[in-house]
Amino acid sequence: MTWTISETYEADKISQNGNKFLIANGFMGYRGTLEEFGKEQFCAVNLLGIYDQVGAQWREPINAPNPFAIQLFAESQSLSVLDTVPIEHQQQLDFRYGIHKRHTVCALADGNQIDYQIERFMSMDDVHSLNAQIKISVLKETKIVLKVGIDGDVWDINGPHLENFQMEDEGLYSALHVQTHEQHCPMSVGQQIALSHHYQSKKVVSEQQIVNELAVTILPDQPLVVDVYTAIVHGRESYQTAACVKQSVVASAFKGYEKTLHAHQNKWDELWKNADVEVEGDPEAQRAIRYSIYHLLSLGPRHAQNLSIPARGLSGQTYKGAVFWDTEMFLFPFFLRTEPAVAKALLNYRVETLPGALKKAAMYGYEGAFYAWESQEGGYDATSDYNVTDVFTDRPMRTYFKDKQIHINGAIVHAIWSYIQGKGDDSFLLSGAGEVILACAEFYVSYSFFKPQKNRYELLDVIGPDEYHERVNNNLYTNFMAKQTVEIGLKVIQYYEKNAPKKLAAYFSINDKEHTKTLWQDFAKRLYIPQMNEATQVIEQFDGYFDLEDVAVDTVASRLLHPREYWGGAYGVAADTQVIKQADVVLLLALFSQTFPQSTLEQNWQYYEKRTEHGSSLSACMYAILASKIGKADWAYPYFVKSATIDISGESKQFAGNIYIGGTHPAASGGAWMTIVEGFAGVTIEEEKISLDPHLPSHWQSLKFKIMHQQICYQIDIGKDYWSCKSVETL
Amino acid sequence: MTWTISETYEADKISQNGNKFLIANGFMGYRGTLEEFGKEQFCAVNLLGIYDQVGAQWREPINAPNPFAIQLFAESQSLSVLDTVPIEHQQQLDFRYGIHKRHTVCALADGNQIDYQIERFMSMDDVHSLNAQIKISVLKETKIVLKVGIDGDVWDINGPHLENFQMEDEGLYSALHVQTHEQHCPMSVGQQIALSHHYQSKKVVSEQQIVNELAVTILPDQPLVVDVYTAIVHGRESYQTAACVKQSVVASAFKGYEKTLHAHQNKWDELWKNADVEVEGDPEAQRAIRYSIYHLLSLGPRHAQNLSIPARGLSGQTYKGAVFWDTEMFLFPFFLRTEPAVAKALLNYRVETLPGALKKAAMYGYEGAFYAWESQEGGYDATSDYNVTDVFTDRPMRTYFKDKQIHINGAIVHAIWSYIQGKGDDSFLLSGAGEVILACAEFYVSYSFFKPQKNRYELLDVIGPDEYHERVNNNLYTNFMAKQTVEIGLKVIQYYEKNAPKKLAAYFSINDKEHTKTLWQDFAKRLYIPQMNEATQVIEQFDGYFDLEDVAVDTVASRLLHPREYWGGAYGVAADTQVIKQADVVLLLALFSQTFPQSTLEQNWQYYEKRTEHGSSLSACMYAILASKIGKADWAYPYFVKSATIDISGESKQFAGNIYIGGTHPAASGGAWMTIVEGFAGVTIEEEKISLDPHLPSHWQSLKFKIMHQQICYQIDIGKDYWSCKSVETL
């Protein structure tokens, strides 16, 4: 199998390829744009966990100045694909090592041909470092001009975020120092150029750019090699950003391009060792799952103990660079089983943002913690009350993601509990996770109402995973997760009683504790969990769902008056129908398949599958997982492919209403991995027992991967008529 | 003061004048259209309490065939205002007696002039009877042709409702017999013509019309007089409709036009005796309040024991001819104090439609009765789930009037309780009203949720009187009315325990009763009633209202992108602001002013007044009443005028979204009367005590009216420096 994808140049694929050819290292991501591209072509160096707001616009992550703003000219003719039609051109991503390459050949009028290649990588060895190498060869002696600069005129959706531009100019070392608008957070981008040939140089400095114009004469047998060493550091790392970037750049230049590349590749080799999945008999699936894992590995915030991964990864500012439930439910399982340190960092982010969640709950008049739907630093909820724009009136539409999508708490507690069980170590409860669980449980109890006539608690006015139905009552998924959260909360109280009575006392006064325990026990016992219809075995997604118009997805689609019109909200085409955006009941059943009879799993899969639009990239994988779990690998396979290839194909929704939502889909990548492990391999883990129940797609010969559990690494091998699970290593 | 209004002809006022010049007698209403008008000019004879649905269109009341389809020709020239420009024309309504008159003079080319007058009335003496008289005089000998017919080609909004047309033709007696589409309810319209002159006649019968063409030669000194006696009977009255109309028509013709008119006028004199309000010092207000009372008296369903009054009276099919809470809250007080028999009929309608309300509650999964928001026969709720059309997409918008406007129950129980207290007789509790109260109370308890943390019940997801804010929690008005309903329910249980144990046993099994009592007592005690803000004394309309954007009504109006755009719903311009459609908190305070301090009344009036759009005709009167009660007659006066003149001015909203909502506004008329009595005169009645606290507008010299309480009629006289209340008569 090749570990590469490639494309020629097509103007209308610029945005899509920006995602497809993304390279990232957990600290930052560089979109898969060509070196001559600027903000108009959505070039961006997207940074993790650093945000900025301008005026009343949406708060979003920062894009750094582009350290690789490179333009080439041969005898004054631009070699940019934007200016000329090359006779050959290929853009390539090596996704084993996260190396972006381009190879372009341009013809000049005199028969001369200029062949140039540029490769770049974001170092996994030094996450602040990005290096590139340019190679240029010619047929005839040619005067080449390279403009190699740092471009601070960045693409922003809701910017501009950068200000106070200051230039540092020391010959072939340049640096750009800026501050963010809102918090005046400093950021520096440094760049050192090294050329194999004699050159003449000129510095061109404008308001937001610093450029070295390098004139070189190249002979046919003497290709030019230019190394560009760069680094980016911002104030979340160090306030000495100027010194830090210089140090990083100088270190890289001292080692040279090849050594920095090798150090980077070694890190990738280490990562693949635990994370790789081998599929025999299906080269396309093999490529897609590795491409998915590449994206997941690219995103691990290994440089920090307490950062998490945004819903669109590091591909840009869409979805405000915010952390959603996607992380806990769709990305976390991968890291838990391949790289628990990253899994811990993701959860630590939630521990550290508990104050924000407490504040949000209080703002809405609830007790405990209400985690942000779109979480930025400190747990600030970036969700707008108006998250969608009406395409007919261009007005913002009141949406309830922020105030009603309370299942976020359940996802966090679910992940924490998985971590504690997966790690076999409950000490995390003593370093912050316990408080998160208690506060999440407290919230659910305080959100609920009691119905005396029915002797039950209910959770009213919520949005479940299916966002097309807003403000519903008793969403199965939400109620189930809330019940689990409170049950885990009761376990934490018990654990604290034994192991940390002081913590408990700090959390509850004595009277409150007993009262709380009683209330929580009552809640856990009496919270209404919608039950399946006895005749059909189908479970109603929320109160009244079955009474909605039962109509095909295509019919609903045919009612659209505008291609970008929002399907949900109060009056969207799906709102009064049973058509749902994404797996909801099916998500729950996929997660908790052991607690339901097989026939119930199957009946619900069949019922909801027909009614799901899959308007979210979180949907397909859950249909794949549940189908596998009921032994229907053929039902699962197309959904697996959809989930695993979403970014490789580039076919995904680009707009919700008039809001651009393009970017990569890490949750779909994580879901593809989950389908392999939990679905096709049928891995289930209970306490210390790992079980397999494989259902491979019929054309797969074998499947191999590793998973970690309680600090032991297991090698799983599955073939047509065998399977095995062996411990191979102890961490 | 004159008891008339008049207008000349203006084509663009046809629809408006149809309402303004309406005549009605409680059984039916004849729109104020000219005799030559047909369906295109919104001519309609609207019938009370008989409905029809065609296909999936809205169910609406029937318009009968027009018994006065009259066209005049002089020497073959049409004398219709639609065909010629008359040299004189006046349309007039005598609202003392409900007589519609028109007077038209047309010039012919030869210098001849044709002067014709037509008057018509809907008899208060025989409610099936409508008679008209035509008088024609000429300057020169003229051959006049009169086409006098019955026109079954009626105006329908969601028709056609009439079918199986059959004609009866006996010379100058004609009749049209039809059936309704849905229930095949028979209806007959009979017409007898009597002429003062010799004539030649020809019968012209088409599919839906039967017309006598009468040719008469008139000399200058011999004006022609044509009497047209007609009657309408439908199957709710008798299934022998053909015989009944003939009997009525023949009886009228036998008496002659004058006698039938006098009998009609005598009935009106009787009605005015108790109902009139005399204002000295303000002729316009005098005229407006009498015009308002005229409309109220026109609507009393005296022919039946169990019918109620639709929101648009008998002016047409708008609002589906349905009975709303308007009746109990805005019309009922007038009838209770002037004509208790009608008040009883209105309540009996609710008693008889209890089965529909029980069914509706069950349909939504609640206990007890949930009265129809738009009630048709049998309590059928005609409210559509999609009551408004989006002007931008032309799509129906999901509205929640039907499922969330639960305050309707409270209005009904409030009216019943007022009736029992006003009548001084609780036997009504034994003839159906008791069951209504219990079922309404039961509903509220079953709709509520208990909040353990706050030790209170809440009413969630409702719409209060202010319909611009849908699906709110703890609407003050709704919660207050619900509490009162359950408190009254507990009194009914007590009353039944003493006076009707069998009824009680039939309603509750023994265990249930004790359990219900305990639950209701708990509910009445712990139902959350929003309290005033201590600093401002303002009471929040519903949870979170104060957090909405606080912006001027004009600013909100300026955000409209389309003149007919709906302000409410999920995304309407008012939805996320504090701008409200109509009195809501102020309505409650106006009704229960004694239970709040004066300063609270005043602070709330001032707060909400600024924020009210008055998009409902139910709004102005409540601001008028509350202002009067706090002694601010000058604040009250403009709102009183607005309420009293809404139909006389014709200035009111004609559309909600794309739905036509034109017609008369009986609730505003009732509200004007309430302002006089409860506001300006400050009448309050507690048990057997009537108190006055007059605050007349400063330019009013005196105010006189009668009210009934516990079967005694009181004369109230108020002047600048005196007032009195004397019993004048015992019924």
PDB file of N, CA, C and O in Angstrom, chain B residues 90 117 188 190 195 272 327 336 343 385 422 424 455 473 479 501 508 533 554 597 644 647 654:
ATOM      1  N   GLN B  90     -74.955  57.154  -0.120  1.00  0.00           N
ATOM      2  CA  GLN B  90     -74.623  57.048   1.298  1.00  0.00           C
ATOM      3  C   GLN B  90     -75.014  55.671   1.842  1.00  0.00           C
ATOM      4  O   GLN B  90     -76.076  55.140   1.511  1.00  0.00           O
ATOM      5  N   GLN B 117     -83.513  53.778  -2.316  1.00  0.00           N
ATOM      6  CA  GLN B 117     -83.108  53.520  -0.941  1.00  0.00           C
ATOM      7  C   GLN B 117     -83.424  52.062  -0.620  1.00  0.00           C
ATOM      8  O   GLN B 117     -84.474  51.565  -1.021  1.00  0.00           O
ATOM      9  N   SER B 188     -81.941  26.108   4.441  1.00  0.00           N
ATOM     10  CA  SER B 188     -82.845  26.692   3.448  1.00  0.00           C
ATOM     11  C   SER B 188     -82.859  28.195   3.586  1.00  0.00           C
ATOM     12  O   SER B 188     -82.766  28.733   4.695  1.00  0.00           O
ATOM     13  N   GLY B 190     -85.356  31.227   2.220  1.00  0.00           N
ATOM     14  CA  GLY B 190     -86.604  31.539   1.508  1.00  0.00           C
ATOM     15  C   GLY B 190     -86.746  33.038   1.297  1.00  0.00           C
ATOM     16  O   GLY B 190     -86.212  33.839   2.078  1.00  0.00           O
ATOM     17  N   LEU B 195     -94.534  43.784  -4.241  1.00  0.00           N
ATOM     18  CA  LEU B 195     -94.312  45.051  -4.942  1.00  0.00           C
ATOM     19  C   LEU B 195     -95.545  45.931  -4.844  1.00  0.00           C
ATOM     20  O   LEU B 195     -96.686  45.440  -4.859  1.00  0.00           O
ATOM     21  N   TRP B 272     -81.493  47.640  25.166  1.00  0.00           N
ATOM     22  CA  TRP B 272     -80.801  48.869  25.566  1.00  0.00           C
ATOM     23  C   TRP B 272     -81.152  49.287  26.984  1.00  0.00           C
ATOM     24  O   TRP B 272     -80.350  49.942  27.655  1.00  0.00           O
ATOM     25  N   THR B 327     -64.138  35.317  24.786  1.00  0.00           N
ATOM     26  CA  THR B 327     -65.519  35.304  25.251  1.00  0.00           C
ATOM     27  C   THR B 327     -65.582  35.385  26.773  1.00  0.00           C
ATOM     28  O   THR B 327     -66.267  36.235  27.335  1.00  0.00           O
ATOM     29  N   LEU B 336     -72.778  39.176  31.839  1.00  0.00           N
ATOM     30  CA  LEU B 336     -73.055  38.843  33.242  1.00  0.00           C
ATOM     31  C   LEU B 336     -73.787  39.983  33.944  1.00  0.00           C
ATOM     32  O   LEU B 336     -74.688  39.764  34.742  1.00  0.00           O
ATOM     33  N   ALA B 343     -75.120  35.245  29.435  1.00  0.00           N
ATOM     34  CA  ALA B 343     -73.898  34.810  30.118  1.00  0.00           C
ATOM     35  C   ALA B 343     -73.957  33.313  30.406  1.00  0.00           C
ATOM     36  O   ALA B 343     -72.984  32.577  30.200  1.00  0.00           O
ATOM     37  N   ASP B 385     -51.885  23.198  13.847  1.00  0.00           N
ATOM     38  CA  ASP B 385     -50.522  23.219  14.377  1.00  0.00           C
ATOM     39  C   ASP B 385     -49.682  24.237  13.604  1.00  0.00           C
ATOM     40  O   ASP B 385     -48.558  24.542  13.993  1.00  0.00           O
ATOM     41  N   GLY B 422     -71.983  36.132  40.807  1.00  0.00           N
ATOM     42  CA  GLY B 422     -72.829  37.209  40.285  1.00  0.00           C
ATOM     43  C   GLY B 422     -74.303  36.833  40.366  1.00  0.00           C
ATOM     44  O   GLY B 422     -75.170  37.684  40.529  1.00  0.00           O
ATOM     45  N   GLY B 424     -75.408  34.653  42.591  1.00  0.00           N
ATOM     46  CA  GLY B 424     -75.748  34.346  43.977  1.00  0.00           C
ATOM     47  C   GLY B 424     -76.387  32.974  44.112  1.00  0.00           C
ATOM     48  O   GLY B 424     -77.190  32.729  44.996  1.00  0.00           O
ATOM     49  N   ASN B 455     -38.777  23.154  45.937  1.00  0.00           N
ATOM     50  CA  ASN B 455     -39.990  22.807  46.657  1.00  0.00           C
ATOM     51  C   ASN B 455     -41.202  23.523  46.067  1.00  0.00           C
ATOM     52  O   ASN B 455     -42.022  24.111  46.774  1.00  0.00           O
ATOM     53  N   ASN B 473     -41.601  29.363  30.273  1.00  0.00           N
ATOM     54  CA  ASN B 473     -41.834  28.720  31.566  1.00  0.00           C
ATOM     55  C   ASN B 473     -42.384  29.719  32.572  1.00  0.00           C
ATOM     56  O   ASN B 473     -41.924  30.858  32.643  1.00  0.00           O
ATOM     57  N   ASN B 479     -49.801  30.910  35.487  1.00  0.00           N
ATOM     58  CA  ASN B 479     -49.645  30.276  36.792  1.00  0.00           C
ATOM     59  C   ASN B 479     -50.692  30.786  37.784  1.00  0.00           C
ATOM     60  O   ASN B 479     -51.272  30.009  38.548  1.00  0.00           O
ATOM     61  N   PRO B 501     -72.706  14.175  46.941  1.00  0.00           N
ATOM     62  CA  PRO B 501     -71.699  13.121  47.107  1.00  0.00           C
ATOM     63  C   PRO B 501     -71.705  12.115  45.958  1.00  0.00           C
ATOM     64  O   PRO B 501     -70.659  11.570  45.616  1.00  0.00           O
ATOM     65  N   PHE B 508     -64.601  10.822  41.175  1.00  0.00           N
ATOM     66  CA  PHE B 508     -63.401  10.219  41.762  1.00  0.00           C
ATOM     67  C   PHE B 508     -63.770   8.919  42.455  1.00  0.00           C
ATOM     68  O   PHE B 508     -64.791   8.855  43.120  1.00  0.00           O
ATOM     69  N   ASN B 533     -39.920  42.031  41.443  1.00  0.00           N
ATOM     70  CA  ASN B 533     -38.561  42.421  41.754  1.00  0.00           C
ATOM     71  C   ASN B 533     -38.628  43.460  42.871  1.00  0.00           C
ATOM     72  O   ASN B 533     -39.382  44.432  42.781  1.00  0.00           O
ATOM     73  N   ASP B 554     -40.762  50.515  18.410  1.00  0.00           N
ATOM     74  CA  ASP B 554     -40.447  51.075  17.089  1.00  0.00           C
ATOM     75  C   ASP B 554     -39.192  50.453  16.494  1.00  0.00           C
ATOM     76  O   ASP B 554     -39.106  50.240  15.289  1.00  0.00           O
ATOM     77  N   PRO B 597     -50.389  45.809  45.681  1.00  0.00           N
ATOM     78  CA  PRO B 597     -50.323  47.215  46.117  1.00  0.00           C
ATOM     79  C   PRO B 597     -50.459  48.149  44.911  1.00  0.00           C
ATOM     80  O   PRO B 597     -50.035  47.798  43.811  1.00  0.00           O
ATOM     81  N   ALA B 644     -62.653  51.215  22.123  1.00  0.00           N
ATOM     82  CA  ALA B 644     -64.060  51.466  21.798  1.00  0.00           C
ATOM     83  C   ALA B 644     -64.275  51.782  20.326  1.00  0.00           C
ATOM     84  O   ALA B 644     -65.371  51.619  19.797  1.00  0.00           O
ATOM     85  N   ASP B 647     -63.685  49.171  15.690  1.00  0.00           N
ATOM     86  CA  ASP B 647     -64.472  48.803  14.514  1.00  0.00           C
ATOM     87  C   ASP B 647     -65.087  50.012  13.828  1.00  0.00           C
ATOM     88  O   ASP B 647     -65.310  50.003  12.625  1.00  0.00           O
ATOM     89  N   GLN B 654     -55.067  43.503   9.553  1.00  0.00           N
ATOM     90  CA  GLN B 654     -55.836  42.679   8.627  1.00  0.00           C
ATOM     91  C   GLN B 654     -55.160  41.340   8.344  1.00  0.00           C
ATOM     92  O   GLN B 654     -55.774  40.435   7.816  1.00  0.00           O
TER      93      GLN B 654
END
